[in-house]
Short mmCIF file of C-alpha atoms in Angstrom, two decimals:
data_model
loop_
_atom_site.label_atom_id
_atom_site.label_comp_id
_atom_site.label_asym_id
_atom_site.label_seq_id
_atom_site.Cartn_x
_atom_site.Cartn_y
_atom_site.Cartn_z
CA UNK A 1 -280.45 63.73 146.35
CA UNK A 2 -282.12 67.05 147.19
CA UNK A 3 -278.82 68.88 146.84
CA UNK A 4 -277.52 70.20 143.52
CA UNK A 5 -273.87 69.38 142.95
CA UNK A 6 -271.24 71.22 140.95
CA UNK A 7 -271.23 68.30 138.51
CA UNK A 8 -274.99 68.61 138.00
CA UNK A 9 -274.74 72.33 137.30
CA UNK A 10 -272.04 71.78 134.69
CA UNK A 11 -273.75 68.75 133.14
CA UNK A 12 -276.93 70.77 132.70
CA UNK A 13 -274.83 73.54 131.09
CA UNK A 14 -273.64 71.13 128.38
CA UNK A 15 -270.41 69.79 129.88
CA UNK A 16 -269.38 66.15 129.77
CA UNK A 17 -268.76 65.14 133.38
CA UNK A 18 -266.43 62.46 134.71
CA UNK A 19 -264.76 61.62 137.99
CA UNK A 20 -262.05 59.23 139.13
CA UNK A 21 -261.49 58.98 142.87
CA UNK A 22 -259.22 57.08 145.25
CA UNK A 23 -260.95 57.91 148.54
CA UNK A 24 -263.72 55.70 149.90
CA UNK A 25 -265.23 58.84 151.49
CA UNK A 26 -266.37 59.99 148.02
CA UNK A 27 -267.54 56.56 146.85
CA UNK A 28 -270.84 56.45 144.91
CA UNK A 29 -272.44 54.74 147.92
CA UNK A 30 -272.42 58.17 149.59
CA UNK A 31 -273.95 59.91 146.56
CA UNK A 32 -270.85 61.69 145.31
CA UNK A 33 -271.38 60.41 141.77
CA UNK A 34 -274.44 62.65 141.51
CA UNK A 35 -274.25 64.61 138.25
CA UNK A 36 -271.39 62.60 136.77
CA UNK A 37 -271.99 60.68 133.57
CA UNK A 38 -268.88 58.59 134.27
CA UNK A 39 -267.59 58.05 137.82
CA UNK A 40 -265.15 55.41 139.01
CA UNK A 41 -264.03 54.68 142.57
CA UNK A 42 -260.63 53.14 141.87
CA UNK A 43 -260.32 51.10 145.12
CA UNK A 44 -263.67 49.44 144.36
CA UNK A 45 -262.49 48.61 140.86
CA UNK A 46 -259.19 47.21 142.15
CA UNK A 47 -260.99 45.11 144.76
CA UNK A 48 -263.28 43.67 142.08
CA UNK A 49 -260.28 42.76 139.95
CA UNK A 50 -258.23 41.28 142.83
CA UNK A 51 -259.69 40.67 146.31
CA UNK A 52 -256.14 40.74 147.75
CA UNK A 53 -255.16 44.03 146.12
CA UNK A 54 -254.53 45.77 149.43
CA UNK A 55 -251.94 43.22 150.52
CA UNK A 56 -249.34 45.03 148.45
CA UNK A 57 -246.97 47.34 150.33
CA UNK A 58 -247.79 50.06 147.81
CA UNK A 59 -251.57 49.67 147.64
CA UNK A 60 -252.17 53.38 148.22
CA UNK A 61 -249.88 54.45 145.38
CA UNK A 62 -251.69 51.89 143.23
CA UNK A 63 -254.91 53.86 143.67
CA UNK A 64 -253.05 57.04 142.66
CA UNK A 65 -251.86 55.46 139.42
CA UNK A 66 -255.37 54.11 138.93
CA UNK A 67 -256.90 57.60 139.09
CA UNK A 68 -254.44 58.83 136.47
CA UNK A 69 -255.11 55.87 134.17
CA UNK A 70 -258.88 56.38 134.47
CA UNK A 71 -258.44 60.05 133.56
CA UNK A 72 -256.23 59.35 130.55
CA UNK A 73 -258.53 56.62 129.28
CA UNK A 74 -261.62 58.80 129.55
CA UNK A 75 -259.92 61.69 127.78
CA UNK A 76 -258.87 59.37 124.94
CA UNK A 77 -262.38 57.97 124.52
CA UNK A 78 -264.02 61.36 124.19
CA UNK A 79 -262.84 62.15 120.67
CA UNK A 80 -261.75 65.42 119.10
CA UNK A 81 -265.20 66.92 118.59
CA UNK A 82 -266.59 66.26 122.06
CA UNK A 83 -268.34 68.82 124.24
CA UNK A 84 -266.49 70.85 126.91
CA UNK A 85 -265.69 68.69 129.90
CA UNK A 86 -265.49 68.76 133.69
CA UNK A 87 -263.07 66.13 135.03
CA UNK A 88 -262.80 65.62 138.80
CA UNK A 89 -259.73 63.72 140.04
CA UNK A 90 -259.46 62.86 143.72
CA UNK A 91 -256.04 61.48 144.66
CA UNK A 92 -255.59 60.02 148.13
CA UNK A 93 -251.81 60.28 148.25
CA UNK A 94 -250.20 62.05 150.05
CA UNK A 95 -251.86 60.37 153.01
CA UNK A 96 -251.11 57.92 155.77
CA UNK A 97 -249.90 55.22 155.69
CA UNK A 98 -246.90 57.06 154.27
CA UNK A 99 -245.59 54.48 151.80
CA UNK A 100 -244.21 56.22 148.71
CA UNK A 101 -243.08 54.11 145.75
CA UNK A 102 -239.57 53.98 144.39
CA UNK A 103 -237.64 55.93 143.19
CA UNK A 104 -239.29 58.73 145.19
CA UNK A 105 -238.72 57.09 148.57
CA UNK A 106 -234.92 57.13 148.12
CA UNK A 107 -234.81 60.82 147.19
CA UNK A 108 -235.74 62.09 150.67
CA UNK A 109 -233.39 61.54 153.61
CA UNK A 110 -235.02 61.74 157.05
CA UNK A 111 -231.73 62.89 158.61
CA UNK A 112 -231.95 66.14 156.65
CA UNK A 113 -235.21 67.17 158.37
CA UNK A 114 -233.54 69.01 161.24
CA UNK A 115 -236.49 71.36 161.77
CA UNK A 116 -238.86 68.43 162.42
CA UNK A 117 -239.16 66.64 165.76
CA UNK A 118 -236.91 63.53 165.70
CA UNK A 119 -239.81 61.07 166.08
CA UNK A 120 -241.51 62.53 163.01
CA UNK A 121 -238.63 62.93 160.56
CA UNK A 122 -239.05 59.61 158.80
CA UNK A 123 -242.75 60.27 158.22
CA UNK A 124 -242.04 63.81 157.02
CA UNK A 125 -239.55 62.49 154.46
CA UNK A 126 -241.99 59.83 153.27
CA UNK A 127 -244.75 62.41 153.05
CA UNK A 128 -242.62 64.65 150.83
CA UNK A 129 -241.82 61.65 148.66
CA UNK A 130 -245.55 60.99 148.25
CA UNK A 131 -246.09 64.63 147.26
CA UNK A 132 -243.42 64.30 144.58
CA UNK A 133 -245.01 61.06 143.34
CA UNK A 134 -248.49 62.63 143.03
CA UNK A 135 -246.97 65.69 141.37
CA UNK A 136 -245.63 63.35 138.69
CA UNK A 137 -249.01 61.66 138.26
CA UNK A 138 -250.73 65.01 137.83
CA UNK A 139 -247.99 65.89 135.36
CA UNK A 140 -248.98 62.86 133.29
CA UNK A 141 -252.52 64.24 133.01
CA UNK A 142 -251.30 67.73 132.10
CA UNK A 143 -248.90 66.32 129.50
CA UNK A 144 -251.76 64.33 128.02
CA UNK A 145 -253.88 67.46 127.69
CA UNK A 146 -250.98 69.27 126.03
CA UNK A 147 -250.42 66.42 123.56
CA UNK A 148 -254.12 66.57 122.65
CA UNK A 149 -253.90 70.33 122.03
CA UNK A 150 -256.11 71.12 125.03
CA UNK A 151 -253.65 72.78 127.40
CA UNK A 152 -254.46 76.35 126.37
CA UNK A 153 -258.21 75.83 126.56
CA UNK A 154 -258.37 73.89 129.83
CA UNK A 155 -258.55 75.42 133.30
CA UNK A 156 -257.03 73.46 136.19
CA UNK A 157 -257.86 74.01 139.84
CA UNK A 158 -255.92 72.03 142.44
CA UNK A 159 -256.77 72.06 146.13
CA UNK A 160 -256.22 69.84 149.14
CA UNK A 161 -258.68 68.89 151.85
CA UNK A 162 -256.20 69.09 154.74
CA UNK A 163 -252.56 69.12 155.74
CA UNK A 164 -250.64 66.91 158.16
CA UNK A 165 -248.99 67.51 161.51
CA UNK A 166 -245.46 66.30 162.17
CA UNK A 167 -245.08 67.13 165.86
CA UNK A 168 -245.58 70.90 165.57
CA UNK A 169 -248.11 70.81 168.41
CA UNK A 170 -247.25 67.41 169.85
CA UNK A 171 -249.43 65.44 167.44
CA UNK A 172 -249.28 63.57 164.15
CA UNK A 173 -251.33 62.99 161.01
CA UNK A 174 -254.64 64.92 160.90
CA UNK A 175 -258.10 65.03 162.38
CA UNK A 176 -257.40 65.93 165.98
CA UNK A 177 -256.68 69.66 165.94
CA UNK A 178 -257.30 72.77 163.84
CA UNK A 179 -253.85 74.32 163.81
CA UNK A 180 -252.70 75.80 160.50
CA UNK A 181 -250.48 72.84 159.63
CA UNK A 182 -253.73 70.92 159.20
CA UNK A 183 -256.08 73.60 157.87
CA UNK A 184 -253.90 75.80 155.65
CA UNK A 185 -253.70 74.11 152.26
CA UNK A 186 -252.56 75.01 148.73
CA UNK A 187 -255.01 76.25 146.11
CA UNK A 188 -253.60 76.54 142.57
CA UNK A 189 -255.55 77.89 139.61
CA UNK A 190 -254.36 77.82 136.01
CA UNK A 191 -256.71 79.40 133.47
CA UNK A 192 -254.96 80.47 130.23
CA UNK A 193 -256.43 83.71 128.90
CA UNK A 194 -258.48 84.31 132.04
CA UNK A 195 -255.99 84.48 134.92
CA UNK A 196 -252.43 85.87 134.62
CA UNK A 197 -249.72 83.27 135.04
CA UNK A 198 -247.40 83.39 138.03
CA UNK A 199 -249.59 85.44 140.33
CA UNK A 200 -249.82 84.85 144.06
CA UNK A 201 -252.69 85.81 146.35
CA UNK A 202 -251.52 86.54 149.88
CA UNK A 203 -254.99 87.08 151.32
CA UNK A 204 -256.90 84.21 152.92
CA UNK A 205 -259.24 82.27 150.64
CA UNK A 206 -261.26 79.13 151.34
CA UNK A 207 -261.89 75.70 149.85
CA UNK A 208 -265.54 76.81 149.90
CA UNK A 209 -264.71 79.31 147.17
CA UNK A 210 -263.54 76.73 144.61
CA UNK A 211 -266.98 75.89 143.18
CA UNK A 212 -268.20 79.46 142.48
CA UNK A 213 -264.77 80.26 141.05
CA UNK A 214 -265.04 77.43 138.53
CA UNK A 215 -268.62 78.31 137.61
CA UNK A 216 -267.78 81.95 136.89
CA UNK A 217 -264.67 80.93 134.97
CA UNK A 218 -266.71 78.56 132.79
CA UNK A 219 -269.49 81.06 132.15
CA UNK A 220 -272.12 79.24 134.22
CA UNK A 221 -274.39 81.22 136.54
CA UNK A 222 -273.55 80.83 140.22
CA UNK A 223 -276.77 79.90 142.07
CA UNK A 224 -277.86 82.31 144.78
CA UNK A 225 -277.90 79.50 147.33
CA UNK A 226 -274.27 78.51 146.73
CA UNK A 227 -271.90 79.28 149.58
CA UNK A 228 -268.48 80.74 148.91
CA UNK A 229 -267.35 83.53 146.61
CA UNK A 230 -265.63 83.50 143.23
CA UNK A 231 -261.90 84.19 143.43
CA UNK A 232 -261.50 85.26 139.81
CA UNK A 233 -261.15 88.98 140.47
CA UNK A 234 -258.73 88.31 143.31
CA UNK A 235 -256.67 86.03 141.05
CA UNK A 236 -256.49 88.90 138.54
CA UNK A 237 -255.17 91.27 141.17
CA UNK A 238 -258.51 92.97 141.68
CA UNK A 239 -261.42 92.79 144.10
CA UNK A 240 -261.62 92.01 147.80
CA UNK A 241 -260.77 88.73 149.53
CA UNK A 242 -263.66 86.54 150.74
CA UNK A 243 -264.77 86.48 154.36
CA UNK A 244 -263.48 84.56 157.39
CA UNK A 245 -262.90 80.81 157.23
CA UNK A 246 -264.75 78.30 159.39
CA UNK A 247 -263.12 74.92 160.00
CA UNK A 248 -264.55 71.97 161.90
CA UNK A 249 -263.47 68.48 162.95
CA UNK A 250 -265.71 65.45 162.73
CA UNK A 251 -263.81 63.44 165.36
CA UNK A 252 -263.37 66.06 168.06
CA UNK A 253 -265.66 68.89 169.24
CA UNK A 254 -263.49 71.66 167.78
CA UNK A 255 -264.27 74.58 165.49
CA UNK A 256 -262.03 77.41 164.35
CA UNK A 257 -262.80 80.85 162.98
CA UNK A 258 -259.94 82.39 161.03
CA UNK A 259 -260.20 86.13 160.40
CA UNK A 260 -256.60 87.35 159.96
CA UNK A 261 -254.76 88.46 161.90
CA UNK A 262 -256.87 86.54 164.40
CA UNK A 263 -257.76 82.88 164.70
CA UNK A 264 -260.05 81.45 167.36
CA UNK A 265 -260.20 77.73 168.18
CA UNK A 266 -263.24 76.76 170.25
CA UNK A 267 -263.84 73.51 172.13
CA UNK A 268 -267.59 72.91 172.24
CA UNK A 269 -267.23 70.24 174.90
CA UNK A 270 -265.33 72.30 177.47
CA UNK A 271 -266.58 75.72 176.35
CA UNK A 272 -263.00 77.02 176.26
CA UNK A 273 -261.45 79.02 173.43
CA UNK A 274 -257.89 79.81 172.37
CA UNK A 275 -257.01 82.97 170.43
CA UNK A 276 -253.93 83.36 168.24
CA UNK A 277 -252.43 86.41 166.58
CA UNK A 278 -251.29 84.90 163.27
CA UNK A 279 -249.17 87.91 162.32
CA UNK A 280 -247.14 87.93 165.52
CA UNK A 281 -247.37 84.20 166.19
CA UNK A 282 -247.83 82.24 162.91
CA UNK A 283 -246.87 78.97 164.65
CA UNK A 284 -249.86 79.34 167.02
CA UNK A 285 -247.89 78.81 170.21
CA UNK A 286 -249.24 81.67 172.34
CA UNK A 287 -252.90 81.81 173.39
CA UNK A 288 -253.75 85.50 173.88
CA UNK A 289 -257.43 85.08 174.77
CA UNK A 290 -256.82 86.43 178.27
CA UNK A 291 -255.01 89.48 176.92
CA UNK A 292 -257.62 90.18 174.22
CA UNK A 293 -260.94 88.92 175.65
CA UNK A 294 -262.98 91.35 173.52
CA UNK A 295 -261.52 89.89 170.30
CA UNK A 296 -262.11 86.33 171.51
CA UNK A 297 -265.73 87.13 172.39
CA UNK A 298 -266.39 88.78 169.02
CA UNK A 299 -264.95 85.87 167.04
CA UNK A 300 -266.75 83.28 169.16
CA UNK A 301 -270.07 85.04 168.58
CA UNK A 302 -269.46 85.05 164.81
CA UNK A 303 -268.41 81.38 164.86
CA UNK A 304 -271.49 80.24 166.79
CA UNK A 305 -273.81 82.28 164.56
CA UNK A 306 -272.31 80.77 161.40
CA UNK A 307 -272.64 77.24 162.76
CA UNK A 308 -276.24 77.88 163.83
CA UNK A 309 -277.08 79.07 160.30
CA UNK A 310 -275.42 75.96 158.86
CA UNK A 311 -277.42 73.69 161.15
CA UNK A 312 -280.67 75.36 160.05
CA UNK A 313 -279.71 74.89 156.40
CA UNK A 314 -278.75 71.26 156.99
CA UNK A 315 -282.07 70.49 158.68
CA UNK A 316 -283.82 70.86 155.31
CA UNK A 317 -281.89 67.84 154.01
CA UNK A 318 -281.85 65.67 157.12
CA UNK A 319 -282.69 62.08 156.35
CA UNK A 320 -283.27 62.68 152.63
CA UNK A 321 -280.60 60.21 151.60
CA UNK A 322 -281.84 57.21 153.58
CA UNK A 323 -279.80 54.46 155.21
CA UNK A 324 -276.47 53.39 153.71
CA UNK A 325 -275.26 49.81 154.00
CA UNK A 326 -271.50 49.43 153.55
CA UNK A 327 -269.89 46.25 152.29
CA UNK A 328 -267.10 44.57 154.29
CA UNK A 329 -264.61 45.80 151.66
CA UNK A 330 -265.80 49.41 152.06
CA UNK A 331 -265.54 49.16 155.84
CA UNK A 332 -262.02 47.76 155.49
CA UNK A 333 -261.04 50.67 153.24
CA UNK A 334 -262.26 53.14 155.87
CA UNK A 335 -260.37 51.25 158.55
CA UNK A 336 -257.15 51.15 156.53
CA UNK A 337 -257.19 54.94 156.22
CA UNK A 338 -257.98 55.57 159.88
CA UNK A 339 -261.60 56.58 159.26
CA UNK A 340 -263.20 53.70 161.14
CA UNK A 341 -262.63 52.49 164.69
CA UNK A 342 -261.83 48.73 164.67
CA UNK A 343 -263.31 48.45 168.18
CA UNK A 344 -266.67 49.96 167.20
CA UNK A 345 -269.70 48.22 165.82
#
């Protein structure tokens, strides 16, 4: 509660704020509804309507459709003369368990994935089918905005939280490494009249930069304490790219520091680091830390300093939220998505 969210900043600037989410990790129980006047966690709503909702083979795609329906309903209820709005949609597809609905499932043939390890081809095909499905759901929202005459006055920013591994480094899914197949994600920005259409930024940017980008785009002051940098100038073909990117894993003691052409992955438990030259070795197969120890040492120092600063900042908020008691349904949602260990208490 001591933090100020993006939704709070925009609400206080006169925006209507709404969110529809499919991921239990951003459920209101964790405080993510802070600043939203309307916020719906779709799995919670589905569970209230039908306690057996997750027995369906396509329960995950049901949450995706639910997010879209919540968005369309809220847009319809606002009326033509409503205030500017901030609408946050959090789809969970594409995500394990890979179970895309028809007809998308039939459009992707695992046997055509010759560049994927054989044991992972079926999952890769299902994953692509889920991407196509979610693309269609997002298209429904964009079509709705266009039909309401809002397309030319609405900015859209799309970003993902992580990618998936399909055997590139001997693993699967996400959460256990920091290779680029998991950490390099798409960021798309459409802003008619503010950002030229069709542009592509080749320089590295960060998920951290999304919030200040939206604030500047919407004419709202970016607080001095906010991390990240606005990408507007970069999207217009001007300005300098933001700084290096820090990535961390909650389940394993890994951190990475990506400062192209270099990327350092550090294991806090063993104290060992791996260094990759992304220009010469984009697949991250050759650790050159022994050949370039001075680069590895410089990046490790920067990584540790950044994490130390983050820990000092976090200490100001430690314990401010109090204890959280999850319901059995919420625990089951976490377990179904691989976020909770069935053997733990």
